[in-house]
Coordinates of C-alpha atoms in Angstrom, one line a residue:
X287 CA 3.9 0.1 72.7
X288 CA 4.0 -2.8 70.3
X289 CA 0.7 -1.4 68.6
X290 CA 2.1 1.4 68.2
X291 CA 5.5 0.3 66.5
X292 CA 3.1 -1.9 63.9
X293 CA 1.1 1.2 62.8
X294 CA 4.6 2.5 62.3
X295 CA 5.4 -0.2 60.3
X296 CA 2.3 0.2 58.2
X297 CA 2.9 4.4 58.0
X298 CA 6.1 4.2 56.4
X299 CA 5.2 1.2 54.5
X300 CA 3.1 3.9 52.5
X301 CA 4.6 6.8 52.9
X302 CA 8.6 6.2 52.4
X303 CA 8.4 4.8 48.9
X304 CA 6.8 8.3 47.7
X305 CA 9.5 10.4 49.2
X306 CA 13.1 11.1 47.9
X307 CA 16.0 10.0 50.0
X308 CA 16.4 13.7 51.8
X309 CA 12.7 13.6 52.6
X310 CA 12.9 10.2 53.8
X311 CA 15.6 10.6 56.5
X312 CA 13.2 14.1 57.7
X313 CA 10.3 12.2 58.6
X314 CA 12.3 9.4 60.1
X315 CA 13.8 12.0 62.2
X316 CA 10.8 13.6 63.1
X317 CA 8.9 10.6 64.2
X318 CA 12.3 9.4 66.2
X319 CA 11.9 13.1 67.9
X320 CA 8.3 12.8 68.8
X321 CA 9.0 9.3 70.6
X322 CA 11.8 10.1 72.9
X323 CA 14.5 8.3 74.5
X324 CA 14.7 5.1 72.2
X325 CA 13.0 6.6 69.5
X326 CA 15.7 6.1 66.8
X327 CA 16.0 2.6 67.5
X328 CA 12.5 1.7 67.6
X329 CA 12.1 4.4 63.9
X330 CA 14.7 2.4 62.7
X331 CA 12.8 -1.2 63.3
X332 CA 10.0 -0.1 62.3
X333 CA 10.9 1.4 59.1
X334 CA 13.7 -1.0 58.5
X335 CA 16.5 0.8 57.7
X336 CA 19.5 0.9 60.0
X337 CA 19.9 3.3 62.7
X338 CA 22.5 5.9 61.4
X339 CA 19.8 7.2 58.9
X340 CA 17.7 7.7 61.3
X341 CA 20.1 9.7 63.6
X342 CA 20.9 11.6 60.3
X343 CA 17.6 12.6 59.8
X344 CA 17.1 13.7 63.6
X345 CA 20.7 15.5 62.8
X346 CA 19.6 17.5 60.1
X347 CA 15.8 18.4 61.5
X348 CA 18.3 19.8 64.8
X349 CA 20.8 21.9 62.3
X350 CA 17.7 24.5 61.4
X351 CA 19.0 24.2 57.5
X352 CA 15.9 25.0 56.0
X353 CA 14.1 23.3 52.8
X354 CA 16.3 22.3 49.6
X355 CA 15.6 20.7 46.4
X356 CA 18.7 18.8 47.2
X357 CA 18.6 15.0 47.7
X358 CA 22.0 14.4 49.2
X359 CA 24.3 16.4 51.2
X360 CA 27.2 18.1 48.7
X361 CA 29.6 15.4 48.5
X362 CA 27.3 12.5 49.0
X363 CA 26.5 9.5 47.4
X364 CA 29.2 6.1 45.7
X365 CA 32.7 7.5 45.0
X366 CA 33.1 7.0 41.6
X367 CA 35.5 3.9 40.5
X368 CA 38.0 5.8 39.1
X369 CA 37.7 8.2 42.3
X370 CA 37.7 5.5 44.3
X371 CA 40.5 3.3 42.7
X372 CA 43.2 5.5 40.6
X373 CA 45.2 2.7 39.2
X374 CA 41.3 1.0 37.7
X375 CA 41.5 2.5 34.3
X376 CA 45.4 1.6 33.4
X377 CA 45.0 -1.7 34.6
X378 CA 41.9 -1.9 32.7
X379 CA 44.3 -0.6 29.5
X380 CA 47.1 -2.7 30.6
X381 CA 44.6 -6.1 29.8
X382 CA 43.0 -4.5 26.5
X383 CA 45.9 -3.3 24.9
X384 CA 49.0 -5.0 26.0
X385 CA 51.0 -4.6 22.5
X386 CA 50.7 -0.7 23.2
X387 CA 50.5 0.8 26.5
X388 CA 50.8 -2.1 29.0
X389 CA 52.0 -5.2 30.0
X390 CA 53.8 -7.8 27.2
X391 CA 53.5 -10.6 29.4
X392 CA 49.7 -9.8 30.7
X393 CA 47.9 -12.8 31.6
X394 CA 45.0 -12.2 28.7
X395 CA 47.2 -11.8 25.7
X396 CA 46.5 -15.2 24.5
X397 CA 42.7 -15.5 25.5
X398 CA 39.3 -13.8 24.7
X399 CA 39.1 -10.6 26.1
X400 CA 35.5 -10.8 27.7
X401 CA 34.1 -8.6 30.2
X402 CA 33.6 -11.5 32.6
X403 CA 37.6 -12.2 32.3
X404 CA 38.6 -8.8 32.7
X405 CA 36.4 -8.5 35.3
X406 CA 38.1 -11.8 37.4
X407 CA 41.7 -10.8 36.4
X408 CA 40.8 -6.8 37.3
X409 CA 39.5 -8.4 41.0
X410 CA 42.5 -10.6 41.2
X411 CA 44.5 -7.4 41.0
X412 CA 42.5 -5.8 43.9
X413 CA 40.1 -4.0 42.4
X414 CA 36.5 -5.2 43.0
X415 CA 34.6 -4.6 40.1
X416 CA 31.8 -6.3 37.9
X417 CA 31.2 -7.6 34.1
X418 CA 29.2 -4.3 33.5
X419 CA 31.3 -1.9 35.3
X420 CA 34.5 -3.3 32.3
X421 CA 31.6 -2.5 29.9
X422 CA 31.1 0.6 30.8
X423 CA 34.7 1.7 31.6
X424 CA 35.9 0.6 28.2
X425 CA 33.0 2.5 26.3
X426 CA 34.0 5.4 28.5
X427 CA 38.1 5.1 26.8
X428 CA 36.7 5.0 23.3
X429 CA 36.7 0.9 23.1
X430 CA 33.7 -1.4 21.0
X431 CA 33.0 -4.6 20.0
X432 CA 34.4 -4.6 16.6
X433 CA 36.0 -7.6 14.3
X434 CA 39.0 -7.4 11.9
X435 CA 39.1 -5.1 8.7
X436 CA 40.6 -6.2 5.1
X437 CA 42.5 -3.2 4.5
X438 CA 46.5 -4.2 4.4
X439 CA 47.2 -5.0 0.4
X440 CA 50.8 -6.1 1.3
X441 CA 53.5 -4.2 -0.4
X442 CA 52.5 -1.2 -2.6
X443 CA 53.8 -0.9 -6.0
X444 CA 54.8 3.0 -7.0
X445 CA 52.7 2.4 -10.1
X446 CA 49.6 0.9 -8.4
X447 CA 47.3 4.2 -9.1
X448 CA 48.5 4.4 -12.5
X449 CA 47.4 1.0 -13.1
X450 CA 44.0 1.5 -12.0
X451 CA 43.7 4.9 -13.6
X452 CA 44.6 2.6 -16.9
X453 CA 42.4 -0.1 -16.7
X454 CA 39.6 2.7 -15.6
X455 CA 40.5 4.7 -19.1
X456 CA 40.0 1.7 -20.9
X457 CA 36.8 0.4 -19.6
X458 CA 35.5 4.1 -20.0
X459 CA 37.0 3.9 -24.0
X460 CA 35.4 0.4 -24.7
X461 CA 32.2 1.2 -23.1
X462 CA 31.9 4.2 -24.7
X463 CA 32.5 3.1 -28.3
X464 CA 29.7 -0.1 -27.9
X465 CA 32.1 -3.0 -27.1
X466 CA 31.8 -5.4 -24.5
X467 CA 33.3 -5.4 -20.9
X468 CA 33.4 -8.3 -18.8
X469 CA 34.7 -9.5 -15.4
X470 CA 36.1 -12.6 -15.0
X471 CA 37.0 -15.3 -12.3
X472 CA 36.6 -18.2 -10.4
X473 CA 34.3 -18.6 -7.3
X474 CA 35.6 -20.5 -4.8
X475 CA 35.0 -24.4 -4.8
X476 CA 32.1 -25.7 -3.4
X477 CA 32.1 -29.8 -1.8
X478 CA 28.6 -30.9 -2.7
X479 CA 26.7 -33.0 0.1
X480 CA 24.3 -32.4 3.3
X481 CA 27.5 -30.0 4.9
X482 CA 26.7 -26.8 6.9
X483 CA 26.8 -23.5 5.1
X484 CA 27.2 -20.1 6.6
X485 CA 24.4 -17.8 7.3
X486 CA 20.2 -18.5 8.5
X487 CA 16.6 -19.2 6.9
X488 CA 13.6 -19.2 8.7
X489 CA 12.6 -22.4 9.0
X490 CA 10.2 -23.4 11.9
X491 CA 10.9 -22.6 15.4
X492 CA 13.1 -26.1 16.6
X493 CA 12.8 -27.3 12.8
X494 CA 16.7 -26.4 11.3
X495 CA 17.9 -28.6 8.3
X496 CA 19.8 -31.0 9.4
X497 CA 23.5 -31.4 8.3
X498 CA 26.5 -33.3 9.1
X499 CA 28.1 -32.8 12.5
X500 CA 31.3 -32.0 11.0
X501 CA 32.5 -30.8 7.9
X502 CA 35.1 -33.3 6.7
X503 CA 34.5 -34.1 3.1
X504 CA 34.0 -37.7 2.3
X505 CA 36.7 -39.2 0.4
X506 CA 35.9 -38.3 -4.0
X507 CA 33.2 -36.2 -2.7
X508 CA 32.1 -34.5 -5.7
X509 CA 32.7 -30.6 -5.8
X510 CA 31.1 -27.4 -7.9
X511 CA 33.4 -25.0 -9.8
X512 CA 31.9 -22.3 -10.7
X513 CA 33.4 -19.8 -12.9
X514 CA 31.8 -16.4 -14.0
X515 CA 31.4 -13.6 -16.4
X516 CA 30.0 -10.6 -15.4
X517 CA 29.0 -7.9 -18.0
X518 CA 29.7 -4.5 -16.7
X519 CA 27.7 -2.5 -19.2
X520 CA 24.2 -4.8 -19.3
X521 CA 25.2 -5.5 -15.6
X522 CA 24.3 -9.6 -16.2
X523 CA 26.3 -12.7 -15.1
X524 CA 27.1 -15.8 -16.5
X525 CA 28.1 -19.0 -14.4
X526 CA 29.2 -22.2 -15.7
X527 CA 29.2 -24.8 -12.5
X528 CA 31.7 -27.5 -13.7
X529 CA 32.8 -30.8 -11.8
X530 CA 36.5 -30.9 -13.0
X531 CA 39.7 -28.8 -12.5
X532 CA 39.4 -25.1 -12.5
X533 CA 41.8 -24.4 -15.5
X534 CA 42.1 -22.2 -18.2
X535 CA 40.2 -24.5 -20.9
X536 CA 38.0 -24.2 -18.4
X537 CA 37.3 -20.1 -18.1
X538 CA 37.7 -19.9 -21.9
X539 CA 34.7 -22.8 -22.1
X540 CA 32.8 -20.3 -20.1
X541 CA 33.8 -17.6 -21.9
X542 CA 32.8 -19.0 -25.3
X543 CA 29.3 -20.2 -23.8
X544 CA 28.7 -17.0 -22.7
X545 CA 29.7 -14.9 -25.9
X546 CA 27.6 -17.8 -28.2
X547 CA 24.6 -17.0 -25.8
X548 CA 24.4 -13.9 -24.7
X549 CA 27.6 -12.0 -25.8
X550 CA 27.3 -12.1 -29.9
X551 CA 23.6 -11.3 -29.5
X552 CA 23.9 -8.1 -26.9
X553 CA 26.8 -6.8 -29.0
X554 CA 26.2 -7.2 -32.7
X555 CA 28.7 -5.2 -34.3
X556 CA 31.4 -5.5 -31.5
X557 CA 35.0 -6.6 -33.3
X558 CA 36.4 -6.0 -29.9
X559 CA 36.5 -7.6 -26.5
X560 CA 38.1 -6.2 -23.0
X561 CA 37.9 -8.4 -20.0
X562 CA 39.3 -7.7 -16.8
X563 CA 40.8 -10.5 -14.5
X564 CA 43.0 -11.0 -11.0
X565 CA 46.4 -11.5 -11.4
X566 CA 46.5 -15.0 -10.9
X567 CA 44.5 -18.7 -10.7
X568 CA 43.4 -20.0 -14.2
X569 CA 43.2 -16.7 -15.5
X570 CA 46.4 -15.4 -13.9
X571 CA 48.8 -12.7 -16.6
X572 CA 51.3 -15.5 -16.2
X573 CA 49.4 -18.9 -17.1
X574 CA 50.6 -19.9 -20.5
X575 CA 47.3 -21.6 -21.1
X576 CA 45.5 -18.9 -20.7
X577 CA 46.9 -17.1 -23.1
X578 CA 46.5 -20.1 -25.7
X579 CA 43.2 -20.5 -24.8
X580 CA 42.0 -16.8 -25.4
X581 CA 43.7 -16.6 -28.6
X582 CA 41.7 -20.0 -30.1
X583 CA 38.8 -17.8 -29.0
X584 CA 39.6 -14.7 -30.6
X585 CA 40.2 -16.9 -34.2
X586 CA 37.3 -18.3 -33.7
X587 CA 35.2 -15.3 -33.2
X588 CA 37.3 -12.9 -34.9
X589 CA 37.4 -10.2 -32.0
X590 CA 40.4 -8.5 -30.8
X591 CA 40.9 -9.4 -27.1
X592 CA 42.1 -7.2 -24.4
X593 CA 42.9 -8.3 -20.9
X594 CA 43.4 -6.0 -18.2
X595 CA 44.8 -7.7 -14.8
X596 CA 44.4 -6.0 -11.5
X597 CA 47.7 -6.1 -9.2
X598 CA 48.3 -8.6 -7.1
X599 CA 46.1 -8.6 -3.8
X600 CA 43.6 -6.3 -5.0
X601 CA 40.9 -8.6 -6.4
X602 CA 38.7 -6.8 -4.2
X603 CA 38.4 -4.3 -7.0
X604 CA 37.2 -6.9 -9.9
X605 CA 33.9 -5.7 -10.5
X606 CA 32.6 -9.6 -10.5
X607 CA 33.6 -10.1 -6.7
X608 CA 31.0 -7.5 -5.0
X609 CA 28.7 -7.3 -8.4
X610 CA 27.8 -10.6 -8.9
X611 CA 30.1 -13.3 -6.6
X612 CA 28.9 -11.5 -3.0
X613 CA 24.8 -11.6 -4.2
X614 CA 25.5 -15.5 -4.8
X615 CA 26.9 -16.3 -1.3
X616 CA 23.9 -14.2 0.1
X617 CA 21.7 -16.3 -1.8
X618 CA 22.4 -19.6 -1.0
X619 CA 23.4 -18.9 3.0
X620 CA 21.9 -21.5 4.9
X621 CA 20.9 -23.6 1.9
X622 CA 22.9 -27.0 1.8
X623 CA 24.6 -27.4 -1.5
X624 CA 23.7 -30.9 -1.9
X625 CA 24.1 -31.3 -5.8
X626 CA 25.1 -29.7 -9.2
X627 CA 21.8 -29.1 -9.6
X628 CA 21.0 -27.3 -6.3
X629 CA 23.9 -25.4 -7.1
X630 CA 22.9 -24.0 -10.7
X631 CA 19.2 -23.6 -9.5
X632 CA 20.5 -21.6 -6.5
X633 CA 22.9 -19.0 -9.0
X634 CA 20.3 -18.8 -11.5
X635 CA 17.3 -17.4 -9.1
X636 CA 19.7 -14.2 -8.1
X637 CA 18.6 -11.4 -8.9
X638 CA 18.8 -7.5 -7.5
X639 CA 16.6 -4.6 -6.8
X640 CA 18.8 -2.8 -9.5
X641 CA 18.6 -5.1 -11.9
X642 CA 20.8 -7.8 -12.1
X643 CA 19.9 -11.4 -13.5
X644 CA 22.2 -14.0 -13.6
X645 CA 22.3 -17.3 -16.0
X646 CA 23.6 -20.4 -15.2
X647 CA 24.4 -24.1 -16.4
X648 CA 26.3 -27.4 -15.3
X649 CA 29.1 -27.9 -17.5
X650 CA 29.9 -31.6 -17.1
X651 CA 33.1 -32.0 -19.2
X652 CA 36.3 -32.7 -18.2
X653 CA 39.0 -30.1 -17.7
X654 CA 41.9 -32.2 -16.3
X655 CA 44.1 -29.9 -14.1
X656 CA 47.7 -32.4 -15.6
X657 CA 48.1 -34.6 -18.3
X658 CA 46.6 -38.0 -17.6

């Protein structure tokens, strides 16, 4: 009897794994059949499976249902979650979306809202489910992995469309007509020294530049300013990197350096200038110096000066910000900014597939941000 439960053993170790789960259970059955009184028991053993699928098989050979296509009786097989546990999905909502549909006081408000957590706080409820199963329940109700969105411009002045539709008219007449349009502003202030920066370069596997463990400046740790001029119509920047305050001497001295460089030369016979700026900083509509600044520079180069300011809490839409200001930041990702010079180098080598080509210089002067 034992040889014949091993050559059992060794039928079903190659026969089961070809066969569906129906077919499985028949042959079981009809084995159990051929061998009697304890045949189930001894099927069951020898193909290790447990004894009610044998008895199923023997069950269903007995009925006289005759062959199917179908795997499982109608009705068979895991109860679905939800099936199985009605309260899953709200629950599940209740932890996701507590400001809206459930629970003010849920225990997640204040905390990452990870699978793995929703998972432990879902089985602490009474519901036994997994990491994936959350996954796949909150793809199922519409949810993704998604981070924040820059879209709320705080409060919206009635006139905000006919100020664009202004500024638009009167880059479309200047441009039209020959005469230079720039965009102007300050990028944001960089602290110079072996400091991490945001984004990756290859580098060899295990071999990353090596920067401070924390990003507290030193004390008169020496910072880059740069300020920039983009031209709209020959789609160029200009970036003077100073050391100093950014003030309005400071955007006019990049002004002038760019209209003595570039600006006089591109535009020959221009008598007119129109540059558009955000509403506030060293260029803001409201800085006094600013205005006393431009006006020196329109004497001196005897061109009538227009400035167009963008509302409040749209500098989004200053064509210097995603023309010129965003290719920077992409070029120097990963880079350490560990000097002036690493910092002009770095502005001046961006360039675009459409085009674009930037120039830029260290302006070391001083631009004192309060009388001394």
């Amino acid at each position: 009897m034992e040889g014949m439960d091993v050559a059992l053993a060794e039928k079903f170790d190659l026969l089961l794994p070809h066969l569906d789960e129906r077919r499985r259970r028949l042959v079981l059955g009809a084995d159990a059949r051929m061998l009697g009184h304890g045949g189930i028991r001894r099927v069951a053993r020898a193909a290790k499976v447990s004894e009610e699928t044998v008895s199923r098989g023997v069950a269903e050979l007995s009925g006289g249902s005759g062959p199917s296509d179908r795997v499982r009786r109608e009705g068979g097989g895991r109860r679905r979650l939800r099936e199985k546990y009605p309260g899953l999905v709200p629950a599940l909502l209740a932890l996701v979306e507590p400001d809206q549909r459930g629970d003010p006081e849920s225990p997640l408000l204040w905390t990452t809202k990870s699978t793995r957590k929703l998972a432990a706080e879902l089985s602490a409820q009474g519901f036994r489910v997994g990491s994936d199963t959350v996954a796949a329940l909150l793809k199922e109700e519409g949810f993704s992995l998604q981070g924040t969105s820059r879209t709320t411009e705080g409060v919206r002045h009635p006139d905000r469309d006919a100020q664009f539709h202004y500024i638009n008219g009167q880059i479309r007449e200047f441009t039209g007509s020959g005469d230079p349009v720039i965009s102007v502003d300050a990028k944001k202030k960089e602290v110079l020294g072996d400091y991490a920066v945001i984004g990756r370069e290859w580098h060899r596997s295990g071999e990353p530049v090596r920067v401070r463990a924390h990003d507290y400046p030193e004390k008169n740790a020496q910072k880059a300013v740069p300020y920039g001029v983009y031209d709209l119509s020959a789609d160029t920047g200009w970036v003077s990197v100073g050391c100093d305050g950014d003030t309005s001497a400071f955007a006019v001295a990049t002004l002038r350096r760019w209209w003595d460089g570039e600006g006089r030369h591109r535009y020959p016979h221009a008598r007119r200038l129109l540059i558009t700026a955000d509403a506030g900083g060293s260029n803001g509509y409201r800085v006094k110096a600013w205005k006393k600044e431009l006006a020196d520079f329109a004497l001196e180069t005897g061109l009538a000066v227009t400035v167009c300011h963008f509302p409040p809490g749209t500098s989004k839409w200053n064509k210097i910000e995603h023309r010129l200001f965003s290719r920077i930041s992409t070029n120097w990702r990963g880079r350490p900014l560990t000097s002036h010079e690493v910092v002009v180098n770095t502005i001046g080598a961006v360039t675009t597939s459409t085009g674009l080509t930037v120039h830029a210089e260290f302006d070391p002067g001083p631009y004192p941000t309060a009388p001394a």
